[in-house]
Amino acid sequence: MVADFNVAKSPKDIAFYASLLAAAFPVCQMMTIMYWSRLSDRIGRRPVLMIGLFGYLVSFLMFGICRSFYWALFARCINGLLAGNVAVIKSVFAEISDDTNRPRMMALLPLMWNVGSIGGAAIGGIFADPTHQYPRIFGHMEIFRMFPYLLPCLIGCSITVFGLVMGIFKMEETLVREPASRTMDTRTPLTSPSSSVSTLATESTQLLTEPAQPKQRSMRELLTPTVVRVMATNVVMGLGVAMSDQAYPIFAASDLSDGGLGFAARGIGFSLAVSGVAVMYLQLVAYPKLERKYGALDCYQRGQKLLIPVYLAIPFLSLLTSRLEESIDASTPVPTSPSWMSHALGEYTLWLLLVLLLLARTTGTVLAFTSINLLTVNLAPSKSELGFMNGTQQLAMTTTRIAGPIMAGVIWTWSIKHSLPYPFNSHMVWVLCAALTALSLHMSHKIPESVNTFAAGNSKRNTNDDV
């Protein structure tokens, strides 16, 4: 898409502009996410979610009809400014869950994210420029010739409209507003011993029946050493994941000479769709069992241990593809049966390795993000502080989604412009992703095991764990 805008001076600059386009959404989201969260505390979760979905609908249409890079950038900014749904959804889940189903409920959040990210990328790759990809079906439709990226955006709009309809007619408000307290003087005058006894009994009854207002902790009290460690490892891990999310489409679309795979948009979409098949099983079935057996902290560490070798292995697929292309060029002009079978076997091997690596990457991401969401909830000392913890984590993750795409694009562009040896060649961005994940894994070993329990539901939790 960025290449069609003709904004890049050379093909090697495309990654930089693609990174700017990707980073525009989280930058604008970070500017308004606390506003939408606080607004949902005043007017309710449901209306804020509906506003966000309507904003998605408008920005999707704008993005689909854009014909310049700056118009696409503007559409992404509008999308980010109205995207307060993520933090609000976390509040909704906290309000409708309890100790018996919290791990499964928290597993739904990254499930929705993974399905949306992988499914959205797959839809974009499969249905982009339909007049050229599917000329028999869309070749006569002039609108898709004028706006080659409108069709995937229309598919996204239809999903958003479905969400709007379900939200308007089916969703109930989850924010329970406490009735305003009224001050009433029910004490009787102290005129006799009997009246004094009556007065004491009345005041004692008031003290027992009127709920005490929980003391609001300061930010300094909430940011304990354990909270800081969890948030820090979350940022480092999230930065590696955000960089890899941006790096893979660039890597897959880049030429073999630049260390990529040379895939067309359709091939990229299919590769992402295949890896997304396992997400629902991992989130809904595998993760709750693993969390009950090992705990959220151990699952978090296992996910990172899986991601490190995957990051290091992915760029070597370019070398395999190059060798495959060299064998084809060296074959006879008229392919014989053995040479054809050898080519087919090499291509199947490439796709098999690619799918396995993408499945492993998805598994590691699911383990890491689901666990960190659960650890964040467990850190809240009371339910009244859940919003602070979720908001802090969301701001941290938004920061990584800003820095990650930009860093990935800049590093990829720099690495392919300079003929430097490993690891400063096209492997550099992937090596950095692995290094960040290894650092996050090392930091997580300093987190106490007490984070595996829900602090708000365990008043006897040892406070020494936060030292």
XYZ file of C-alpha atoms in Angstrom, residues 98-261:
164
model
C -14.744 -13.302 39.914
C -12.094 -15.584 41.403
C -13.599 -18.686 39.803
C -13.360 -17.555 36.176
C -10.787 -14.757 36.124
C -8.008 -16.681 34.273
C -10.426 -17.731 31.533
C -11.879 -14.227 31.275
C -8.445 -12.608 31.059
C -7.516 -15.139 28.383
C -10.302 -13.719 26.222
C -8.567 -10.332 25.950
C -5.451 -11.486 24.080
C -7.653 -13.949 22.194
C -9.666 -11.082 20.762
C -6.463 -9.144 20.083
C -4.773 -12.066 18.320
C -7.844 -12.974 16.282
C -8.269 -9.336 15.276
C -4.587 -8.769 14.495
C -4.022 -11.987 12.577
C -7.451 -12.047 10.962
C -7.255 -8.373 10.024
C -3.813 -8.756 8.487
C -4.978 -11.850 6.619
C -8.080 -10.077 5.282
C -5.939 -7.136 4.200
C -3.493 -9.361 2.359
C -6.063 -11.642 0.751
C -8.574 -8.996 -0.376
C -6.316 -6.031 -1.157
C -6.307 -4.924 -4.804
C -9.047 -7.402 -5.794
C -9.199 -6.322 -9.433
C -5.717 -7.751 -9.985
C -5.864 -10.650 -7.527
C -9.328 -11.834 -8.585
C -9.986 -10.329 -12.033
C -12.814 -12.750 -12.850
C -14.836 -11.591 -9.852
C -13.846 -7.952 -9.341
C -12.228 -7.020 -12.648
C -15.308 -5.152 -13.888
C -15.834 -3.141 -10.668
C -14.405 0.320 -11.237
C -14.673 1.342 -7.572
C -12.119 -1.284 -6.537
C -9.868 -0.189 -9.386
C -9.969 3.395 -8.072
C -9.620 2.329 -4.425
C -7.695 -0.957 -4.397
C -7.730 -1.205 -0.581
C -11.409 -0.456 -0.065
C -12.633 -4.082 -0.035
C -10.747 -5.214 3.103
C -11.831 -2.006 4.828
C -15.465 -2.715 3.912
C -15.114 -6.180 5.446
C -13.789 -4.520 8.609
C -16.708 -2.085 8.527
C -19.225 -4.932 8.335
C -17.676 -6.546 11.421
C -17.797 -3.194 13.218
C -21.456 -2.688 12.291
C -22.221 -6.118 13.739
C -20.498 -5.088 16.973
C -22.478 -1.842 17.073
C -25.798 -3.627 16.617
C -24.964 -6.190 19.290
C -23.827 -3.454 21.663
C -26.913 -1.309 21.155
C -29.497 -4.076 21.504
C -27.808 -6.773 23.587
C -25.091 -5.314 25.819
C -26.020 -4.296 29.355
C -24.245 -1.631 31.356
C -21.699 -3.168 33.741
C -20.838 -0.028 35.709
C -22.764 -0.147 38.994
C -23.200 3.341 40.392
C -23.386 3.603 44.149
C -26.335 5.686 45.422
C -25.372 9.076 46.757
C -24.958 9.028 50.538
C -27.179 11.327 52.614
C -26.250 12.730 56.005
C -29.135 12.339 58.462
C -29.104 13.284 62.148
C -31.050 10.481 63.782
C -29.684 11.066 67.252
C -32.174 11.825 70.023
C -31.578 14.485 72.637
C -29.741 13.290 75.721
C -32.487 13.902 78.302
C -32.473 10.707 80.318
C -30.471 7.556 80.951
C -32.840 5.614 78.745
C -32.479 8.111 75.961
C -28.680 7.933 76.216
C -28.810 4.176 75.830
C -31.101 4.617 72.850
C -28.742 7.172 71.335
C -25.703 4.913 71.697
C -27.587 2.005 70.191
C -28.705 4.130 67.224
C -25.168 5.421 66.548
C -23.714 1.913 66.882
C -26.271 0.635 64.396
C -25.312 3.412 61.958
C -21.619 2.543 62.242
C -22.340 -1.112 61.540
C -24.757 -0.632 58.681
C -23.163 2.256 56.771
C -20.356 0.996 54.484
C -16.991 2.542 55.123
C -15.447 4.362 52.222
C -12.190 2.646 51.151
C -9.087 4.753 51.559
C -7.725 5.764 48.175
C -4.068 4.818 47.911
C -1.637 7.245 46.388
C 0.321 6.458 43.241
C 3.466 6.142 45.334
C 1.807 3.494 47.497
C 0.528 1.562 44.477
C 3.819 1.551 42.572
C 5.515 -1.005 44.809
C 8.791 -2.629 43.736
C 6.885 -5.718 42.535
C 4.517 -3.573 40.445
C 7.454 -1.701 38.926
C 9.217 -4.984 38.066
C 6.115 -6.428 36.407
C 5.461 -3.252 34.408
C 9.123 -3.002 33.387
C 9.317 -6.560 32.072
C 5.960 -5.966 30.378
C 7.368 -2.962 28.494
C 10.544 -4.773 27.413
C 8.670 -7.908 26.295
C 5.966 -5.853 24.573
C 8.565 -3.841 22.687
C 10.053 -7.029 21.248
C 6.624 -8.322 20.223
C 5.618 -4.974 18.682
C 8.834 -4.896 16.664
C 8.309 -8.451 15.414
C 4.682 -7.712 14.498
C 5.873 -4.878 12.290
C 8.963 -6.681 11.029
C 7.261 -9.830 9.718
C 5.110 -8.234 6.952
C 8.113 -6.126 5.885
C 10.379 -9.184 5.944
C 7.875 -11.290 3.997
C 7.309 -8.616 1.336
C 10.954 -7.575 0.850
C 13.032 -8.930 -2.015
C 15.291 -11.915 -1.507
C 18.289 -9.692 -2.196
C 17.298 -7.599 0.831
C 16.952 -10.605 3.122
C 13.189 -11.047 2.735
C 10.925 -13.747 1.338
